Coordinates of N, CA, C and O in Angstrom, one line a residue:
M175 N -15.1 184.6 85.3 CA -16.2 183.7 85.6 C -15.9 182.5 84.7 O -15.5 182.6 83.6
S176 N -16.3 181.3 85.2 CA -16.1 180.1 84.5 C -17.2 179.9 83.5 O -18.2 180.6 83.5
K177 N -17.0 178.9 82.6 CA -18.0 178.6 81.6 C -19.3 178.2 82.2 O -20.4 178.5 81.7
G178 N -19.3 177.5 83.4 CA -20.5 177.1 84.1 C -21.2 178.3 84.6 O -22.5 178.3 84.7
G179 N -20.5 179.3 85.1 CA -21.1 180.5 85.6 C -21.8 181.3 84.5 O -22.9 181.8 84.7
Y180 N -21.2 181.3 83.3 CA -21.9 182.0 82.1 C -23.1 181.2 81.7 O -24.1 181.8 81.3
S181 N -23.1 179.9 81.8 CA -24.2 179.1 81.5 C -25.4 179.4 82.5 O -26.5 179.4 82.1
A182 N -25.1 179.5 83.8 CA -26.1 179.9 84.8 C -26.7 181.2 84.5 O -27.9 181.4 84.6
V183 N -25.9 182.2 84.1 CA -26.4 183.5 83.7 C -27.3 183.5 82.5 O -28.3 184.1 82.4
Q184 N -26.9 182.6 81.5 CA -27.6 182.5 80.3 C -29.0 181.8 80.7 O -30.0 182.3 80.1
I185 N -29.0 180.9 81.5 CA -30.3 180.2 81.9 C -31.2 181.3 82.6 O -32.4 181.3 82.4
A186 N -30.6 182.1 83.5 CA -31.4 183.1 84.2 C -32.0 184.1 83.2 O -33.1 184.5 83.3
G187 N -31.2 184.5 82.2 CA -31.7 185.4 81.2 C -32.8 184.8 80.4 O -33.8 185.5 80.1
M188 N -32.7 183.5 80.1 CA -33.8 182.9 79.3 C -35.1 182.7 80.2 O -36.2 182.9 79.7
V189 N -34.9 182.5 81.5 CA -36.1 182.4 82.3 C -36.8 183.7 82.4 O -38.0 183.8 82.4
I190 N -36.0 184.8 82.6 CA -36.5 186.1 82.7 C -37.3 186.5 81.4 O -38.4 187.0 81.4
T191 N -36.7 186.1 80.2 CA -37.3 186.4 79.0 C -38.7 185.6 78.8 O -39.7 186.2 78.4
V192 N -38.7 184.3 79.1 CA -39.9 183.5 79.0 C -41.0 184.0 79.9 O -42.1 184.2 79.5
V193 N -40.7 184.3 81.2 CA -41.7 184.7 82.1 C -42.3 186.0 81.8 O -43.5 186.2 81.8
S194 N -41.4 187.0 81.5 CA -41.9 188.4 81.2 C -42.6 188.4 79.8 O -43.6 189.1 79.7
A195 N -42.2 187.7 78.8 CA -42.8 187.7 77.6 C -44.2 187.0 77.7 O -45.2 187.5 77.1
Q196 N -44.3 186.0 78.4 CA -45.6 185.3 78.6 C -46.6 186.3 79.4 O -47.7 186.4 79.0
A197 N -46.1 187.0 80.4 CA -46.9 187.9 81.1 C -47.4 189.1 80.2 O -48.5 189.6 80.3
A198 N -46.5 189.6 79.3 CA -46.8 190.6 78.4 C -47.9 190.2 77.4 O -48.8 190.9 77.1
I199 N -47.8 189.0 76.9 CA -48.8 188.5 75.9 C -50.1 188.3 76.6 O -51.2 188.7 76.1
R200 N -50.1 187.7 77.8 CA -51.3 187.5 78.6 C -52.0 188.8 78.9 O -53.2 188.9 79.0
S201 N -51.2 189.9 79.1 CA -51.8 191.2 79.5 C -52.7 191.8 78.4 O -53.6 192.6 78.6
F202 N -52.4 191.4 77.1 CA -53.2 191.8 76.0 C -54.6 191.3 76.0 O -55.5 191.9 75.6
F203 N -54.7 190.1 76.5 CA -56.0 189.4 76.6 C -56.8 189.7 77.8 O -58.0 189.6 77.8
D204 N -56.1 190.0 78.9 CA -56.8 190.3 80.2 C -56.2 191.5 80.9 O -55.2 191.4 81.7
H205 N -56.7 192.7 80.5 CA -56.1 193.9 81.0 C -56.1 194.1 82.6 O -55.3 194.7 83.2
D206 N -57.1 193.5 83.2 CA -57.4 193.6 84.6 C -56.6 192.6 85.5 O -56.6 192.7 86.7
A207 N -56.0 191.6 84.9 CA -55.4 190.6 85.7 C -54.1 191.1 86.3 O -53.4 192.0 85.7
R208 N -53.7 190.6 87.4 CA -52.5 191.0 88.1 C -51.4 190.2 87.5 O -51.3 189.0 87.7
Q209 N -50.5 190.8 86.7 CA -49.4 190.1 86.1 C -48.3 189.8 87.0 O -48.0 190.6 87.9
L210 N -47.7 188.7 86.9 CA -46.6 188.2 87.7 C -46.9 188.3 89.2 O -46.2 188.7 90.0
W211 N -48.1 187.8 89.5 CA -48.6 187.7 90.9 C -48.6 189.0 91.6 O -48.4 189.1 92.8
G212 N -48.9 190.1 90.9 CA -49.0 191.4 91.5 C -47.6 192.1 91.7 O -47.6 193.1 92.4
A213 N -46.5 191.5 91.2 CA -45.2 192.1 91.5 C -45.0 193.4 90.8 O -44.2 194.2 91.1
L214 N -45.8 193.7 89.8 CA -45.7 194.9 89.0 C -46.8 196.0 89.3 O -47.0 196.9 88.6
D215 N -47.6 195.7 90.4 CA -48.6 196.6 90.7 C -48.2 198.0 91.2 O -48.9 199.0 91.1
W216 N -46.9 198.1 91.6 CA -46.4 199.4 92.0 C -46.0 200.3 90.9 O -45.8 201.5 91.1
I217 N -45.9 199.8 89.7 CA -45.5 200.6 88.5 C -46.6 201.6 88.1 O -47.8 201.2 87.9
P218 N -46.3 202.9 88.0 CA -47.3 203.9 87.6 C -47.7 203.7 86.2 O -46.9 203.2 85.4
G219 N -48.8 204.2 85.8 CA -49.3 204.2 84.4 C -50.3 203.2 84.1 O -50.7 203.0 82.9
G220 N -50.7 202.4 85.1 CA -51.7 201.4 84.8 C -51.2 200.3 83.9 O -50.1 199.8 84.0
W221 N -52.1 199.9 83.0 CA -51.9 198.8 82.1 C -50.7 199.1 81.2 O -49.8 198.3 81.0
G222 N -50.7 200.3 80.7 CA -49.6 200.7 79.7 C -48.2 200.7 80.4 O -47.2 200.3 79.8
G223 N -48.2 201.2 81.6 CA -46.9 201.2 82.3 C -46.4 199.8 82.6 O -45.2 199.5 82.5
Q224 N -47.3 198.9 83.0 CA -46.9 197.6 83.3 C -46.5 196.8 82.1 O -45.5 196.0 82.1
L225 N -47.2 197.1 81.0 CA -46.8 196.5 79.7 C -45.4 196.9 79.3 O -44.6 196.1 78.8
A226 N -45.2 198.2 79.4 CA -43.8 198.7 79.1 C -42.8 198.1 79.9 O -41.7 197.7 79.4
A227 N -43.0 197.9 81.2 CA -42.0 197.3 82.1 C -41.8 195.8 81.7 O -40.7 195.4 81.7
L228 N -42.9 195.1 81.3 CA -42.7 193.7 80.9 C -41.9 193.6 79.6 O -41.1 192.7 79.4
V229 N -42.1 194.6 78.7 CA -41.3 194.6 77.4 C -39.9 194.9 77.7 O -39.0 194.2 77.2
V230 N -39.6 195.8 78.6 CA -38.2 196.1 79.0 C -37.6 194.9 79.7 O -36.4 194.6 79.4
L231 N -38.3 194.2 80.6 CA -37.8 193.0 81.2 C -37.5 191.9 80.2 O -36.5 191.2 80.3
T232 N -38.4 191.8 79.2 CA -38.1 190.8 78.1 C -36.9 191.1 77.4 O -36.0 190.2 77.1
L233 N -36.7 192.3 77.0 CA -35.5 192.7 76.2 C -34.2 192.6 77.1 O -33.2 192.1 76.6
A234 N -34.3 192.9 78.4 CA -33.2 192.8 79.2 C -32.8 191.3 79.4 O -31.6 191.0 79.4
G235 N -33.8 190.4 79.5 CA -33.5 189.0 79.6 C -32.8 188.5 78.3 O -31.9 187.7 78.4
M236 N -33.3 189.0 77.2 CA -32.7 188.5 75.9 C -31.3 189.0 75.8 O -30.4 188.2 75.3
V237 N -31.0 190.2 76.2 CA -29.6 190.8 76.1 C -28.7 190.0 77.1 O -27.6 189.7 76.7
L238 N -29.2 189.7 78.3 CA -28.4 189.0 79.3 C -28.1 187.6 78.8 O -26.9 187.2 78.9
A239 N -29.1 186.9 78.2 CA -28.8 185.5 77.7 C -27.9 185.6 76.5 O -27.0 184.7 76.5
G240 N -28.0 186.5 75.7 CA -27.1 186.6 74.5 C -25.7 186.9 74.9 O -24.7 186.4 74.4
W241 N -25.5 187.9 75.9 CA -24.2 188.2 76.3 C -23.5 187.0 77.0 O -22.3 186.7 76.7
A242 N -24.2 186.3 77.8 CA -23.7 185.1 78.5 C -23.3 184.0 77.5 O -22.3 183.4 77.6
H243 N -24.2 183.9 76.5 CA -23.9 182.9 75.4 C -22.6 183.2 74.7 O -21.8 182.3 74.5
D244 N -22.4 184.5 74.3 CA -21.2 184.9 73.6 C -20.0 184.7 74.5 O -18.9 184.3 74.0
R245 N -20.1 185.0 75.8 CA -18.9 184.9 76.7 C -18.6 183.4 76.9 O -17.4 183.1 76.9
A246 N -19.6 182.6 77.0 CA -19.3 181.1 77.2 C -18.7 180.5 75.9 O -17.8 179.7 76.0
K247 N -19.1 181.0 74.8 CA -18.6 180.5 73.5 C -17.1 180.9 73.4 O -16.3 180.2 72.9
A248 N -16.8 182.2 73.8 CA -15.4 182.6 73.7 C -14.5 181.9 74.7 O -13.3 181.7 74.4
K249 N -15.1 181.4 75.8 CA -14.3 180.6 76.8 C -13.8 179.3 76.2 O -12.8 178.7 76.6
S250 N -14.7 178.7 75.3 CA -14.4 177.3 74.9 C -13.6 177.3 73.6 O -12.9 178.1 73.1

């Protein structure tokens, strides 16, 4: 993959991190709100299950962005 491709993956990871972290924080203040436009309504466990999924998504986005950053740095 080229350096530009790694930059695109890094941007995608950062977007995933920001969106899921914001939804996780907002869910603390409004337990009944549909997070991420209802995309997580299928997850069992109610509020706790959805919060756990958002935390996992946040961590996955951070790992993806960090991995792509390291690969792009090694390319240059």
